[in-house]
Coordinates of C-alpha atoms and ligand atoms in Angstrom, one line a residue:
M493 CA 0.0 0.0 0.0
E494 CA 1.2 3.5 -0.7
L495 CA 0.6 7.0 0.7
P496 CA -0.8 9.6 -1.6
R497 CA 1.9 11.5 -3.5
A498 CA 3.1 14.6 -1.6
F499 CA 2.1 18.0 -2.8
P500 CA 4.7 20.8 -2.9
D501 CA 5.9 21.5 0.6
E502 CA 3.2 19.3 2.2
L503 CA 3.6 18.4 5.8
L504 CA 4.1 14.7 6.5
L505 CA 1.3 14.7 9.2
G506 CA -1.0 16.4 6.6
R507 CA -0.1 13.7 4.1
L508 CA -1.1 11.0 6.6
I509 CA -4.3 12.8 7.4
R510 CA -5.1 12.8 3.6
H511 CA -4.3 9.1 3.4
L512 CA -6.8 8.3 6.2
L513 CA -9.5 10.5 4.6
L514 CA -9.0 8.8 1.3
S515 CA -8.6 5.2 2.5
G516 CA -11.3 5.4 5.3
E517 CA -8.9 3.7 7.7
S518 CA -9.3 4.8 11.4
S519 CA -6.3 6.6 13.0
C520 CA -6.1 3.9 15.8
S521 CA -5.8 1.0 13.3
F522 CA -3.3 3.0 11.2
C523 CA -1.1 3.7 14.2
L524 CA -1.3 0.1 15.4
R525 CA -0.4 -1.3 12.0
V526 CA 2.4 1.1 11.1
L527 CA 3.8 2.5 14.3
G528 CA 3.1 -0.5 16.5
S529 CA 0.7 1.1 19.0
S530 CA -2.8 2.4 18.6
R531 CA -2.1 5.1 21.2
S532 CA 0.7 6.7 19.2
S533 CA 0.4 10.5 19.1
L534 CA 2.1 12.1 16.1
H535 CA 3.7 15.6 16.5
P536 CA 2.7 18.0 13.8
F537 CA 6.1 19.1 12.7
L538 CA 8.5 16.7 14.4
T539 CA 6.7 13.5 13.4
A540 CA 8.4 10.4 14.7
G541 CA 8.3 6.9 13.2
I542 CA 9.7 8.1 9.8
S543 CA 11.4 4.7 9.0
S544 CA 8.1 2.8 9.3
I545 CA 6.2 5.5 7.3
A546 CA 8.9 5.5 4.6
K547 CA 8.6 1.7 4.3
L548 CA 4.8 2.1 3.9
A549 CA 5.2 4.7 1.2
N550 CA 8.2 3.0 -0.4
E551 CA 10.2 6.2 -0.2
D552 CA 13.5 7.3 1.3
A553 CA 13.2 8.0 5.1
G554 CA 15.9 10.7 4.9
K555 CA 14.0 12.5 2.2
L556 CA 10.7 12.4 4.2
L557 CA 12.6 13.8 7.2
T558 CA 14.3 16.6 5.3
C559 CA 11.4 17.6 3.0
Q560 CA 8.2 17.0 5.0
T561 CA 9.0 17.8 8.6
L562 CA 10.6 20.8 10.4
A563 CA 13.5 18.6 11.6
P564 CA 16.0 20.3 9.3
L565 CA 15.6 23.6 11.2
F566 CA 16.3 21.8 14.5
F567 CA 19.3 20.0 13.0
F568 CA 20.7 23.3 11.6
Y569 CA 20.3 25.4 14.7
L570 CA 20.9 22.7 17.4
P571 CA 23.7 20.7 15.8
Q572 CA 24.8 19.3 19.1
H573 CA 21.4 17.4 19.4
A574 CA 21.0 16.7 15.7
S575 CA 22.1 13.1 15.6
S576 CA 20.1 12.0 18.7
L577 CA 17.0 13.8 17.3
K578 CA 17.4 12.2 13.9
E579 CA 17.7 8.8 15.4
D580 CA 14.6 9.2 17.6
L581 CA 12.5 10.5 14.7
L582 CA 13.5 7.7 12.4
R583 CA 13.1 5.0 15.1
G584 CA 9.8 6.3 16.3
D585 CA 10.5 7.5 19.9
G586 CA 8.4 10.6 19.8
A587 CA 8.8 11.5 23.5
R588 CA 12.6 11.3 23.3
A589 CA 12.6 13.2 20.1
I590 CA 10.8 16.1 21.7
R591 CA 13.3 16.0 24.6
H592 CA 16.2 16.1 22.2
S593 CA 14.6 19.0 20.2
Q594 CA 14.9 21.0 23.5
L595 CA 11.3 22.3 22.9
P596 CA 10.2 21.7 26.5
S597 CA 13.0 23.8 27.8
F598 CA 12.3 26.6 25.3
C599 CA 8.5 26.9 25.5
G600 CA 7.6 25.1 28.7
G601 CA 5.4 22.6 26.7
G602 CA 2.9 25.1 25.2
A603 CA -0.2 24.0 23.1
L604 CA 0.4 22.7 19.6
H605 CA -1.3 24.2 16.6
L606 CA -1.7 23.6 12.9
K607 CA -1.7 26.8 10.8
W608 CA -3.0 27.6 7.3
C609 CA -3.2 30.5 4.9
P610 CA -6.8 31.2 3.6
L611 CA -5.4 32.3 0.2
C612 CA -3.3 29.2 -0.1
V613 CA -6.4 27.1 0.6
S614 CA -8.4 28.8 -2.1
E615 CA -5.6 28.5 -4.6
D616 CA -4.9 24.8 -3.8
L617 CA -8.6 24.0 -4.2
F618 CA -8.7 25.7 -7.5
R619 CA -5.4 24.3 -8.8
I620 CA -5.3 20.7 -7.5
G621 CA -8.8 20.2 -6.1
V622 CA -7.8 19.7 -2.4
A623 CA -6.5 21.9 0.4
Y624 CA -3.5 20.6 2.3
W625 CA -1.2 21.5 5.3
H626 CA 1.8 23.4 4.2
R627 CA 5.1 22.7 6.0
A628 CA 6.5 26.3 6.0
H629 CA 3.3 27.6 7.7
Q630 CA 4.0 25.3 10.7
I631 CA 7.3 27.0 11.8
P632 CA 6.7 27.9 15.4
G633 CA 6.3 31.6 15.9
T634 CA 5.6 32.3 12.1
T635 CA 2.4 34.3 11.7
S636 CA 2.4 35.1 8.0
C637 CA 2.2 33.2 4.6
W638 CA 5.5 33.8 2.8
I639 CA 3.7 33.6 -0.6
H640 CA 0.6 35.7 0.0
R641 CA 1.9 38.0 2.8
V642 CA -1.3 37.6 4.9
R643 CA -1.8 36.4 8.5
L644 CA -2.1 32.7 9.0
M645 CA -5.1 31.1 10.6
S646 CA -4.6 28.6 13.4
T647 CA -6.3 25.7 15.1
E648 CA -5.2 24.3 18.4
L649 CA -4.6 20.5 18.5
K650 CA -6.6 19.7 21.6
T651 CA -6.9 15.9 21.2
R652 CA -4.1 13.4 21.6
Q653 CA -4.8 11.9 18.2
R654 CA -3.7 14.5 15.7
L655 CA -4.5 12.3 12.6
N656 CA -8.2 13.2 13.0
E657 CA -7.7 16.9 12.4
G658 CA -8.9 16.9 8.8
L659 CA -7.8 19.3 6.1
P660 CA -7.5 23.1 6.4
P661 CA -11.0 24.7 5.9
L662 CA -12.0 27.3 3.3
D663 CA -12.5 30.4 5.4
P664 CA -14.9 33.0 4.0
R665 CA -13.4 35.8 6.2
K666 CA -11.2 38.3 4.5
A667 CA -7.5 37.6 4.8
Q668 CA -5.7 40.1 7.0
A669 CA -2.5 41.6 5.7
A670 CA 0.7 40.8 7.7
T671 CA 3.3 43.4 8.7
A672 CA 6.6 43.7 6.8
F673 CA 8.7 42.1 9.6
E674 CA 6.3 39.2 9.9
N675 CA 6.6 38.6 6.1
D676 CA 10.4 38.9 6.3
V677 CA 10.6 36.3 9.0
A678 CA 8.2 33.9 7.2
Q679 CA 10.1 34.4 4.0
F680 CA 13.4 33.8 5.8
G681 CA 12.1 30.6 7.4
A682 CA 10.6 29.2 4.1
E683 CA 13.7 30.0 2.2
L684 CA 15.9 28.3 4.8
L685 CA 13.8 25.2 4.7
F686 CA 14.2 25.1 1.0
Q687 CA 18.0 25.6 1.2
L688 CA 18.2 22.8 3.8
K689 CA 16.7 20.3 1.4
R690 CA 20.2 20.1 -0.1
P691 CA 23.2 19.0 2.1
Q692 CA 24.9 22.2 3.3
P693 CA 28.6 22.7 3.5
A694 CA 29.8 23.1 7.1
T695 CA 28.7 26.6 7.9
G696 CA 30.6 27.0 11.3
D697 CA 29.0 28.3 14.4
M698 CA 26.0 30.6 13.9
A699 CA 27.3 32.8 16.8
E700 CA 30.4 33.6 14.7
K701 CA 28.3 34.7 11.7
Y702 CA 26.1 36.8 13.9
R703 CA 29.1 38.5 15.6
T704 CA 30.8 39.1 12.3
R705 CA 27.7 40.7 10.8
L706 CA 27.1 42.7 14.0
Y707 CA 30.7 44.0 13.8
E708 CA 30.1 45.0 10.3
L709 CA 27.0 46.9 11.3
G710 CA 28.8 48.6 14.2
Y711 CA 27.1 46.8 17.0
I712 CA 30.3 45.2 18.2
T713 CA 33.4 47.3 19.1
P714 CA 36.8 46.6 17.7
N715 CA 37.6 45.1 21.1
G716 CA 34.8 42.5 20.7
C717 CA 32.3 44.1 23.1
V718 CA 28.7 44.0 22.1
R719 CA 26.9 47.4 22.1
R720 CA 23.9 45.9 23.9
K721 CA 21.7 48.9 24.3
P722 CA 21.6 50.2 20.7
L723 CA 21.5 46.6 19.5
M724 CA 18.5 45.7 21.6
R725 CA 16.8 49.0 20.8
A726 CA 17.1 48.4 17.0
F727 CA 16.1 44.7 17.2
T728 CA 13.1 45.2 19.5
S729 CA 11.8 48.2 17.5
G730 CA 11.0 45.7 14.6
L731 CA 9.2 43.4 17.0
A732 CA 6.6 46.1 18.0
T733 CA 4.6 45.2 14.9
Y734 CA 4.8 41.5 15.4
P735 CA 2.0 39.6 17.2
P736 CA 3.5 38.7 20.6
Q737 CA 5.0 35.2 20.8
K738 CA 5.1 33.9 24.3
S739 CA 8.7 32.9 25.4
L740 CA 10.1 33.5 21.9
F741 CA 10.5 37.2 22.2
P742 CA 12.8 39.2 24.5
R743 CA 10.9 39.9 27.7
H744 CA 11.7 43.6 27.5
N745 CA 14.0 46.1 25.9
S746 CA 16.9 45.3 28.2
D747 CA 16.6 41.5 28.1
Y748 CA 20.3 41.2 27.2
H749 CA 20.3 37.5 28.1
Y750 CA 18.2 36.9 24.9
I751 CA 21.0 38.3 22.7
S752 CA 23.8 36.7 24.8
T753 CA 22.3 33.3 24.3
L754 CA 22.2 33.8 20.5
L755 CA 25.8 35.1 20.5
S756 CA 27.2 32.3 22.7
D757 CA 29.1 29.4 21.1
G758 CA 27.2 26.2 21.4
A759 CA 24.3 27.6 23.5
S760 CA 20.9 26.0 22.8
C761 CA 18.3 28.5 21.5
H762 CA 14.8 28.0 20.0
P763 CA 15.1 27.9 16.2
F764 CA 12.5 30.6 15.9
R765 CA 14.7 33.0 17.9
H766 CA 17.4 32.3 15.4
L767 CA 14.9 32.9 12.5
L768 CA 13.8 36.2 14.1
F769 CA 17.3 37.4 14.6
G770 CA 18.6 36.0 11.3
A771 CA 15.7 37.7 9.4
W772 CA 16.5 41.0 11.1
L773 CA 20.3 40.7 10.6
F774 CA 20.6 39.3 7.1
R775 CA 18.5 40.1 4.0
S776 CA 17.8 36.4 3.2
A777 CA 18.5 32.9 4.3
E778 CA 20.8 32.4 1.3
D779 CA 22.8 35.5 2.2
M780 CA 23.2 34.1 5.7
L781 CA 24.3 30.7 4.5
L782 CA 26.8 32.2 2.1
Y783 CA 28.0 34.8 4.6
P784 CA 31.7 34.3 5.3
A785 CA 32.5 34.3 9.0
P786 CA 36.0 35.8 9.2
I787 CA 36.4 36.7 12.8
A788 CA 36.8 40.4 12.4
E789 CA 37.1 40.9 16.1
S790 CA 39.9 38.3 16.6
N791 CA 41.7 40.0 13.7
S792 CA 41.5 43.2 15.6
H793 CA 42.8 41.4 18.7
E794 CA 45.6 40.0 16.7
A795 CA 46.4 43.5 15.3
T796 CA 46.5 44.8 18.9
N797 CA 48.9 42.0 19.9
N798 CA 51.1 42.7 16.9
K799 CA 51.3 46.4 17.8
Q800 CA 52.3 45.5 21.4
R801 CA 55.0 43.2 20.1
E802 CA 56.3 46.0 17.8
D803 CA 56.4 48.5 20.6
E804 CA 58.2 46.1 22.9
K805 CA 60.8 45.4 20.2
Q806 CA 61.4 49.1 19.5
G807 CA 61.7 49.9 23.2
L808 CA 64.2 47.1 23.8
T809 CA 66.4 48.0 20.8
L810 CA 66.6 51.6 22.0
L811 CA 67.4 50.6 25.6
K812 CA 70.1 48.2 24.3
Q813 CA 71.7 51.1 22.5
G814 CA 72.3 52.7 25.9
L815 CA 69.8 55.6 25.6
S816 CA 68.4 57.0 28.8
L817 CA 64.9 56.2 29.9
A818 CA 63.9 59.8 29.3
A819 CA 65.2 59.6 25.7
V820 CA 63.4 56.3 25.0
Y821 CA 60.2 57.8 26.6
R822 CA 60.4 60.8 24.2
M823 CA 60.8 58.5 21.2
T824 CA 58.3 55.8 22.0
G825 CA 55.8 57.5 24.3
K826 CA 56.1 54.6 26.8
S827 CA 56.3 55.4 30.5
R828 CA 59.5 55.0 32.5
C829 CA 57.8 52.4 34.6
Y830 CA 57.0 50.3 31.6
L831 CA 60.5 50.6 30.2
K832 CA 62.1 49.7 33.5
R833 CA 60.1 46.6 33.7
L834 CA 60.8 45.7 30.1
A835 CA 64.6 46.1 30.7
A836 CA 64.3 43.9 33.9
V837 CA 62.4 41.1 32.1
Y838 CA 64.9 41.0 29.2
G839 CA 68.0 41.6 31.4
V840 CA 69.0 44.8 29.7
K841 CA 71.2 47.1 31.8
L842 CA 69.8 50.5 32.1
N843 CA 71.6 53.7 31.7
L844 CA 70.4 55.2 35.0
K845 CA 72.1 58.0 36.9
P846 CA 71.1 57.1 40.5
K847 CA 72.3 53.5 41.3
Q848 CA 70.3 53.0 44.4
L849 CA 68.8 49.7 43.2
N850 CA 72.1 48.0 42.7
E851 CA 72.9 44.3 42.3
E852 CA 73.5 43.8 46.0
L853 CA 70.2 45.4 47.0
Q854 CA 68.3 43.4 44.3
Q855 CA 69.7 40.1 45.7
R856 CA 68.6 41.2 49.2
I857 CA 65.1 42.0 48.0
F858 CA 64.8 38.6 46.2
R859 CA 66.0 36.8 49.3
L860 CA 63.4 38.5 51.5
A861 CA 60.7 38.0 48.9
G862 CA 61.6 34.3 48.8
L863 CA 61.1 34.1 52.6
G864 CA 57.5 35.4 52.1
V865 CA 58.1 38.8 53.7
H866 CA 55.4 41.4 52.9
R867 CA 56.4 43.9 50.2
R868 CA 55.8 46.8 52.5
R869 CA 58.1 45.3 55.1
I870 CA 60.8 44.7 52.5
S871 CA 60.4 48.3 51.4
Q872 CA 61.1 49.4 55.0
I873 CA 64.0 47.1 55.5
C874 CA 65.7 48.1 52.3
S875 CA 64.7 51.8 52.4
I876 CA 63.3 51.7 48.9
G877 CA 59.9 52.4 47.4
V878 CA 57.2 49.7 47.5
G879 CA 56.8 50.2 43.7
S880 CA 60.4 49.3 43.1
V881 CA 60.1 46.2 45.2
E882 CA 56.9 45.1 43.4
Q883 CA 58.5 45.7 40.0
L884 CA 61.6 43.7 40.9
I885 CA 59.5 40.7 42.2
S886 CA 57.3 40.7 39.1
T887 CA 60.4 40.1 36.9
D888 CA 60.8 36.6 38.3
P889 CA 57.6 34.5 37.5
D890 CA 58.7 31.5 39.7
L891 CA 59.1 33.9 42.7
V892 CA 55.6 35.4 42.0
K893 CA 54.2 31.9 41.9
W894 CA 55.9 30.9 45.2
R895 CA 54.7 34.1 46.9
K896 CA 51.1 33.4 45.7
L897 CA 51.3 29.9 47.2
C898 CA 52.7 31.4 50.5
H899 CA 49.8 33.9 50.5
F900 CA 47.3 31.1 49.9
E901 CA 48.6 28.9 52.7
S902 CA 48.7 31.9 55.1
K903 CA 45.1 32.7 54.3
R904 CA 44.1 29.1 54.8
R905 CA 45.8 28.9 58.2
R906 CA 44.2 32.1 59.4
S907 CA 40.7 31.1 58.2
R908 CA 41.0 27.6 59.8
V909 CA 42.1 29.1 63.1
Q910 CA 39.3 31.6 63.1
V911 CA 36.7 28.8 62.6
L912 CA 38.3 26.4 65.1
R913 CA 38.5 29.1 67.8
Y914 CA 34.9 30.1 67.3
R915 CA 33.8 26.4 67.6
Q916 CA 35.9 26.0 70.8
M917 CA 34.2 29.0 72.3
N918 CA 30.7 28.1 71.0
P919 CA 30.5 24.3 71.0
R920 CA 26.7 24.3 70.4
A921 CA 26.8 26.7 67.5
L922 CA 24.9 25.7 64.3
R923 CA 26.3 25.9 60.8
R924 CA 24.4 29.1 60.0
E925 CA 25.7 30.8 63.2
I926 CA 29.3 30.0 62.2
K927 CA 28.5 31.3 58.7
R928 CA 27.1 34.5 60.2
D929 CA 29.8 35.2 62.7
C930 CA 32.9 34.1 60.7
S931 CA 31.5 34.9 57.3
A932 CA 34.7 36.0 55.5
A933 CA 36.7 32.9 56.8
F934 CA 33.7 30.6 56.2
F935 CA 33.2 31.6 52.5
W936 CA 37.0 31.6 51.8
L937 CA 37.2 28.0 53.1
Y938 CA 33.9 27.1 51.4
H939 CA 35.5 28.0 48.0
N940 CA 39.1 27.0 48.6
D941 CA 39.1 24.3 51.3
H942 CA 35.7 22.8 51.2
E943 CA 36.6 19.3 52.4
W944 CA 38.3 20.5 55.6
L945 CA 35.3 22.9 56.3
E946 CA 32.8 20.1 55.9
R947 CA 34.8 17.9 58.3
M948 CA 35.0 20.7 60.9
L949 CA 31.4 22.0 60.8
P950 CA 28.7 20.5 63.0
P951 CA 26.3 18.1 61.2
A952 CA 23.6 19.9 59.2
T953 CA 20.2 20.1 61.1
Q954 CA 16.9 19.3 59.5
P955 CA 14.8 22.4 58.6
R956 CA 12.1 22.9 61.1
P957 CA 8.6 24.3 60.5
R958 CA 8.1 27.9 61.5
G959 CA 7.3 28.6 65.1
K960 CA 8.9 25.5 66.5
Q961 CA 11.8 26.2 68.9
R962 CA 15.1 24.4 68.9
T963 CA 15.3 21.9 71.9
Ligands
ZN1147 ZN1 -0.7 31.7 1.3

């Protein structure tokens, strides 16, 4: 037995509905025969059980998945979940497929709808004699027909068995024109679905494309920071004319988290949010797919690093020639402090008039620093500025590391002693009292010496209902 041939951009669920209407078979019997259970509930756009349906229709399962469901949008925008989602849809595990599509986490499990365009219905009836469910109309959040640029009608799928929905009705009401932005988004989505029928070359991370395009439009600074306020202002101004879409729109003009998720590498985001942002950012889906993603910002970072290296090289060359700090400062514009440090790091002898920080003094400072003496104390002992002491210490990375370790151990010792003393003086103290009275030591140990803290704290008490006193 075969399914009726698919009409252009027909939804797989719609095709199955048409098959039941033509054959007269009940939905329960169809589900039991093909999907193995009479209680199977098919999702309108992420229809599971594709392998069994493909066998029935004697067609390629991959083609059904790519051309008659909205799975390609999920594969494209959620590549990290694509293989699991594909496997679930082919195998027929609808519940797992929905979990892997991330829809429950995006929308909180909202009601499902089937949408249709009144003008498409009239045209289909006139052209082929039957109205059918178009796939591109079913994109969640889309409110307009990309062909006729009118608002879509919608019916909520209230019953569990979606195969009994019938075909889209002929509606005598006048079609309502959609706004320009609604049409742009619908066009973008339909075009992307069309493009995704063909295997796409690896397009890289979407976040990279978005960031590059935003950089081009001036919404990202040369240092890679997003100009969030103007970006959100421009983006949300277009949404004012769009019928509100619960959980798919930014909650308000300063919902920066919305943009951050779209611009984060590997973050999961509802495909409609991508469509909305993509339609606003690029002229068409094809432009977006073909858009090169050179990392303009990282190029700018690289340029900055190159400039720093050049400055360093120039400063060192001049210092090695024996020029005074003042002369090198006049030629490069780099401060005396920077130049002194540069000379110390690369072991260049400076042409300095006062020789207070001589070799002997330097060795003394290194020795004291190695013993963990505080820099202010070293400054007093050696009668030299704290800045000079800090600068000298920073030239030896091993010494810096060692002093950091000493500092850490010292802090740990002090914090432990504080908590232990408090416990000795208050043996009946609860955890929350220790936290309240030794908060700095408590939180330091919580983050840096958690195991020890847990061992030393009294056992956690069960929460008590309000009003009951501790016995
Ligand atoms: Zn239409």
